Short mmCIF file of C-alpha atoms in Angstrom, two decimals:
data_model
loop_
_atom_site.label_atom_id
_atom_site.label_comp_id
_atom_site.label_asym_id
_atom_site.label_seq_id
_atom_site.Cartn_x
_atom_site.Cartn_y
_atom_site.Cartn_z
CA MET A 559 -19.65 28.04 5.06
CA ASN A 560 -18.87 30.46 1.91
CA GLY A 561 -19.99 29.02 -1.05
CA PRO A 562 -18.16 30.91 -3.76
CA LEU A 563 -14.84 30.46 -1.95
CA SER A 564 -15.77 26.63 -1.26
CA LEU A 565 -16.66 26.22 -5.21
CA ALA A 566 -13.10 28.26 -6.03
CA THR A 567 -11.26 25.70 -3.49
CA ILE A 568 -12.81 22.68 -5.20
CA VAL A 569 -12.34 23.82 -8.89
CA VAL A 570 -8.60 24.67 -8.13
CA ALA A 571 -8.00 21.39 -6.44
CA LEU A 572 -9.51 19.48 -9.30
CA VAL A 573 -7.45 21.17 -11.81
CA LEU A 574 -4.30 20.91 -9.88
CA GLY A 575 -5.34 17.10 -9.48
CA VAL A 576 -5.72 16.55 -12.85
CA TRP A 577 -2.42 18.21 -13.89
CA TYR A 578 -0.54 16.24 -11.42
CA VAL A 579 -1.73 12.88 -12.59
CA ILE A 580 -0.93 13.95 -16.23
CA ARG A 581 2.75 15.02 -15.20
CA CYS A 582 3.05 11.82 -13.17
CA ALA A 583 2.04 9.89 -16.37
CA LEU A 584 4.58 11.68 -18.42
CA ASN A 585 7.10 10.46 -15.63
CA LYS A 586 8.12 13.80 -14.45
CA ALA A 587 9.39 14.56 -10.73
CA PRO A 588 7.69 17.49 -8.57
CA SER A 589 9.00 20.74 -9.88
CA ASN A 590 8.95 23.87 -7.86
CA THR A 591 6.24 25.23 -9.66
CA ASP A 592 4.11 22.02 -8.70
CA LEU A 593 4.95 22.52 -4.94
CA TRP A 594 4.31 25.87 -4.96
CA SER A 595 0.99 25.67 -6.71
CA MET A 596 -0.02 23.30 -4.03
CA LEU A 597 0.78 25.68 -1.34
CA GLY A 598 -1.18 28.22 -3.18
CA LEU A 599 -3.81 25.86 -2.89
CA GLY A 600 -3.27 25.34 0.74
CA LEU A 601 -3.34 29.06 1.20
CA LEU A 602 -6.93 29.00 -0.59
CA VAL A 603 -7.81 26.53 2.29
CA VAL A 604 -6.48 28.43 5.03
CA VAL A 605 -8.70 31.56 3.95
CA LEU A 606 -11.39 29.08 3.58
CA VAL A 607 -11.01 27.43 7.14
CA VAL A 608 -10.59 31.02 8.63
CA VAL A 609 -13.77 32.13 7.27
CA ALA A 610 -15.54 28.85 8.58
CA ILE A 611 -13.96 29.51 12.13
CA VAL A 612 -15.50 33.10 11.79
CA GLY A 613 -18.56 31.35 11.24
CA LEU A 614 -18.62 29.10 14.09
CA PHE A 615 -18.97 32.20 16.31
CA GLY A 616 -22.05 33.38 14.43
CA PRO A 617 -25.71 32.67 14.90
CA ASP A 618 -25.84 29.74 13.05
CA ARG A 619 -23.03 27.37 14.17
CA PRO A 620 -22.96 23.98 12.69
CA ALA A 621 -25.07 21.20 14.98
CA ASP A 622 -22.11 18.77 14.77
CA TRP A 623 -19.64 21.11 16.16
CA THR A 624 -16.63 18.54 17.02
CA THR A 625 -16.97 16.77 13.89
CA PHE A 626 -16.65 20.18 12.12
CA VAL A 627 -13.69 21.28 13.88
CA GLY A 628 -12.06 17.82 13.19
CA TYR A 629 -12.69 18.22 9.39
CA LEU A 630 -11.21 21.85 9.58
CA ILE A 631 -8.08 20.66 11.30
CA THR A 632 -7.74 17.88 8.71
CA THR A 633 -8.48 20.07 5.84
CA ILE A 634 -5.99 22.71 6.65
CA ALA A 635 -3.20 20.11 7.43
CA PHE A 636 -3.74 18.51 3.99
CA ALA A 637 -1.70 20.68 1.39
CA PRO A 638 1.28 21.20 3.68
CA VAL A 639 1.61 17.57 4.53
CA GLY A 640 1.02 16.68 0.68
CA VAL A 641 4.08 19.06 -0.11
CA TYR A 642 6.25 17.72 2.64
CA LEU A 643 5.68 14.15 1.74
CA ALA A 644 6.03 15.07 -2.13
CA ARG A 645 9.25 16.59 -1.40
CA LEU A 646 10.42 13.37 0.54
CA GLU A 647 9.65 11.47 -2.72
CA PRO A 648 11.46 13.44 -5.70
CA THR A 649 10.33 10.86 -8.41
CA ARG A 650 7.07 10.62 -10.28
CA TRP A 651 5.13 9.28 -7.30
CA GLY A 652 5.74 12.28 -5.54
CA LEU A 653 3.40 13.76 -8.14
CA LEU A 654 0.77 11.20 -7.40
CA ILE A 655 1.20 12.00 -3.82
CA LEU A 656 0.34 15.53 -4.73
CA ALA A 657 -2.49 14.59 -6.82
CA VAL A 658 -4.06 12.13 -4.16
CA ALA A 659 -4.01 15.12 -1.75
CA ALA A 660 -5.37 17.57 -4.33
CA LEU A 661 -8.08 15.28 -5.19
CA THR A 662 -8.95 14.47 -1.55
CA LEU A 663 -9.60 18.08 -0.66
CA PRO A 664 -12.75 18.63 -2.69
CA VAL A 665 -14.06 15.81 -0.64
CA LEU A 666 -13.24 17.56 2.61
CA VAL A 667 -14.52 20.80 1.46
CA LEU A 668 -17.81 19.14 0.41
CA ARG A 669 -18.21 17.24 3.73
CA LEU A 670 -17.47 20.39 5.55
CA GLN A 671 -20.45 22.13 3.75
CA GLN A 672 -22.76 19.43 4.35
CA ILE A 673 -22.01 19.42 8.07
CA ALA A 674 -22.20 23.30 8.22
CA GLU A 675 -25.56 23.07 6.58
CA VAL A 676 -27.16 21.21 9.65
CA THR A 677 -27.10 24.05 12.17
CA SER A 678 -28.12 24.28 15.58
CA GLY A 679 -29.32 27.52 15.12
CA MET B 377 17.26 15.27 -1.79
CA ALA B 378 20.35 13.10 -1.27
CA GLU B 379 20.06 9.31 -0.54
CA ASN B 380 21.16 8.47 3.05
CA PRO B 381 24.76 7.47 2.64
CA THR B 382 25.01 5.42 5.89
CA PRO B 383 23.97 2.17 5.53
CA THR B 384 20.42 1.63 7.36
CA PRO B 385 19.25 -1.83 8.99
CA ALA B 386 17.99 -4.13 6.01
CA ARG B 387 14.26 -3.29 5.31
CA PRO B 388 12.44 -5.86 3.89
CA ARG B 389 12.28 -5.69 0.00
CA ASP B 390 8.36 -5.80 0.13
CA ALA B 391 8.11 -2.99 2.44
CA ALA B 392 5.76 -0.38 0.78
CA ILE B 393 7.44 2.40 2.65
CA GLY B 394 10.52 2.03 0.64
CA THR B 395 9.23 2.44 -2.85
CA GLY B 396 7.66 5.63 -4.20
CA LEU B 397 4.51 3.74 -5.35
CA GLY B 398 4.11 2.06 -2.24
CA ARG B 399 4.33 5.21 -0.29
CA VAL B 400 1.32 6.41 -2.47
CA LEU B 401 -0.45 3.36 -1.60
CA LEU B 402 0.29 4.05 1.93
CA LEU B 403 -1.15 7.67 1.88
CA VAL B 404 -4.26 6.50 0.51
CA TYR B 405 -4.52 3.91 3.10
CA GLY B 406 -3.52 6.37 5.78
CA ILE B 407 -6.08 8.63 4.84
CA PHE B 408 -8.82 5.99 5.35
CA ALA B 409 -7.42 4.45 8.47
CA LEU B 410 -7.69 8.29 9.63
CA SER B 411 -11.30 8.87 8.37
CA ALA B 412 -12.38 5.71 9.27
CA SER B 413 -11.23 5.66 12.77
CA ALA B 414 -12.12 9.53 13.37
CA ARG B 415 -15.64 8.83 12.11
CA ALA B 416 -15.89 6.04 14.49
CA LEU B 417 -14.57 7.58 17.56
CA VAL B 418 -17.02 10.49 17.14
CA GLN B 419 -19.85 8.35 16.55
CA ILE B 420 -19.05 6.07 19.65
CA SER B 421 -18.42 8.83 21.94
CA SER B 422 -21.28 11.02 20.89
CA HIS B 423 -24.53 9.04 20.12
CA PHE B 424 -23.61 5.27 20.18
CA SER B 425 -26.87 4.23 21.33
CA GLU B 426 -28.58 5.34 18.39
CA ALA B 427 -26.88 2.62 16.01
CA PRO B 428 -24.34 0.55 18.22
CA LEU B 429 -23.87 -1.93 15.54
CA ALA B 430 -22.92 0.47 12.59
CA TYR B 431 -20.77 2.48 15.26
CA LEU B 432 -18.95 -0.75 16.32
CA LEU B 433 -18.55 -1.66 12.64
CA SER B 434 -17.03 1.52 11.92
CA GLY B 435 -14.50 1.51 14.56
CA PHE B 436 -13.79 -2.34 13.79
CA ALA B 437 -13.10 -0.86 10.02
CA GLY B 438 -10.96 2.02 11.37
CA LEU B 439 -8.84 -0.68 13.24
CA VAL B 440 -8.60 -2.78 9.91
CA TYR B 441 -7.23 0.00 8.01
CA ILE B 442 -4.84 0.88 10.43
CA ALA B 443 -3.58 -2.77 10.50
CA ALA B 444 -3.25 -2.83 6.70
CA THR B 445 -1.48 0.17 6.70
CA VAL B 446 1.02 -1.06 9.20
CA GLY B 447 1.18 -4.33 7.48
CA LEU B 448 1.98 -2.89 4.01
CA ALA B 449 4.52 -0.44 5.55
CA ILE B 450 6.73 -2.78 7.17
CA GLY B 451 6.62 -5.62 4.91
CA GLY B 452 8.67 -8.88 5.50
CA GLU B 453 6.97 -12.07 6.78
CA ARG B 454 4.96 -10.62 9.62
CA GLY B 455 3.75 -7.66 7.59
CA ARG B 456 2.64 -9.53 4.72
CA ILE B 457 0.42 -11.84 7.07
CA LEU B 458 -0.68 -8.73 8.68
CA ALA B 459 -1.36 -7.09 5.47
CA LEU B 460 -2.86 -10.20 3.88
CA VAL B 461 -5.39 -10.79 6.66
CA SER B 462 -6.64 -7.17 6.79
CA CYS B 463 -6.88 -6.60 3.12
CA SER B 464 -8.99 -9.85 3.21
CA ILE B 465 -11.00 -8.67 6.20
CA GLU B 466 -11.45 -5.58 4.30
CA LEU B 467 -12.65 -7.03 1.02
CA LEU B 468 -15.07 -9.10 2.86
CA GLY B 469 -16.32 -6.43 4.92
CA VAL B 470 -17.10 -4.18 2.08
CA LEU B 471 -18.98 -6.72 0.19
CA VAL B 472 -20.80 -8.30 3.14
CA VAL B 473 -21.74 -4.70 4.60
CA GLY B 474 -22.18 -3.35 1.27
CA THR B 475 -24.88 -6.00 0.35
CA LEU B 476 -26.36 -6.09 3.77
CA SER B 477 -26.68 -2.22 4.06
CA ILE B 478 -28.73 -2.17 0.61
CA ALA B 479 -30.75 -5.36 1.73
CA ASP B 480 -31.54 -4.71 5.19
CA ALA B 481 -31.15 -0.99 5.67
CA VAL B 482 -32.92 -1.09 8.95
CA ALA B 483 -29.75 -2.85 10.46
CA PHE B 484 -27.67 0.07 9.02
CA PRO B 485 -29.56 3.14 9.91
CA ASP B 486 -25.99 4.93 9.98
CA ASP B 487 -23.50 4.79 7.51
CA THR B 488 -20.18 3.42 8.00
CA VAL B 489 -17.39 3.40 5.88
CA TRP B 490 -18.41 0.04 4.00
CA SER B 491 -22.03 0.98 3.69
CA HIS B 492 -23.17 0.69 -0.12
CA TYR B 493 -19.75 -0.70 -1.07
CA GLY B 494 -18.24 2.53 0.04
CA SER B 495 -20.18 4.85 -2.05
CA GLY B 496 -20.11 7.66 0.40
CA TYR B 497 -16.19 7.48 -0.19
CA GLY B 498 -16.31 7.45 -3.84
CA TYR B 499 -16.19 3.56 -3.92
CA VAL B 500 -12.30 3.82 -2.79
CA PRO B 501 -13.18 1.35 -0.16
CA LEU B 502 -14.20 -1.29 -2.68
CA VAL B 503 -11.11 -0.74 -4.95
CA LEU B 504 -8.73 -0.38 -2.03
CA PRO B 505 -8.39 -3.94 -0.75
CA PHE B 506 -7.87 -5.06 -4.44
CA ILE B 507 -4.93 -2.80 -4.95
CA GLY B 508 -3.36 -3.91 -1.51
CA LEU B 509 -3.90 -7.54 -2.48
CA TRP B 510 -2.45 -6.70 -5.77
CA TRP B 511 0.60 -5.17 -4.07
CA LEU B 512 1.28 -8.48 -2.09
CA TRP B 513 0.68 -10.36 -5.13
CA ARG B 514 3.08 -8.22 -7.07
CA ASN B 515 5.73 -8.61 -4.05
CA ARG B 516 5.28 -12.17 -3.42
CA PRO B 517 8.22 -14.12 -2.09
CA ARG B 518 9.92 -16.04 -4.98
CA PRO B 519 12.34 -18.83 -4.37
#
């Protein structure tokens, strides 16, 4: 796993999550900027996952391969699903959906790092 | 997005899928249903013999989360009962397993979603049943 890239993803996700919670508290609906920022976070996650997949073919592949791939799929799906669900809910609760998705991503990235550290190599 | 103009079959008033806040609740429940069952599936299929009790418990927890999600989503009389039972099991589970995993670490060598009161999941498993029960209470049938 790529350290700086993971850290960047986690920081961006946390900042966005807090931003969405504040906007929800202010009783706003998800704006286009909100949705696009989430997709931007999704793009960052895609880069992270691609780097992780390349790492799978390297010398120190994670010992728990199945779990790692499962987490990769979940992680990459999270931001797009969040945006999709938020578009279905154009009220303040759509922002809370985005917040939940954004705040879950750091957990997934941390778990990915944990699993990647236990290598079979 | 525009409201669906065609009349849809009546959905129970307390169905969580029908309101914005309910949908957020379902999303969180869904995430836990997914993570608890996926974890159990991996544990049971790859190294079941290491800690059968913990893994069976993981699987059970996953099923309870799925039941709670479905119950909260559909609402109505059946949905309420399903959600009430599963949220109560969830609350009991996180309290009992949480206490046991601290008191008797030998019986729980590998973590489940409820171990240490869900500390591995940011204590959300401890808070979630209360929110589920609060939802049921808030939408209780009134005469």
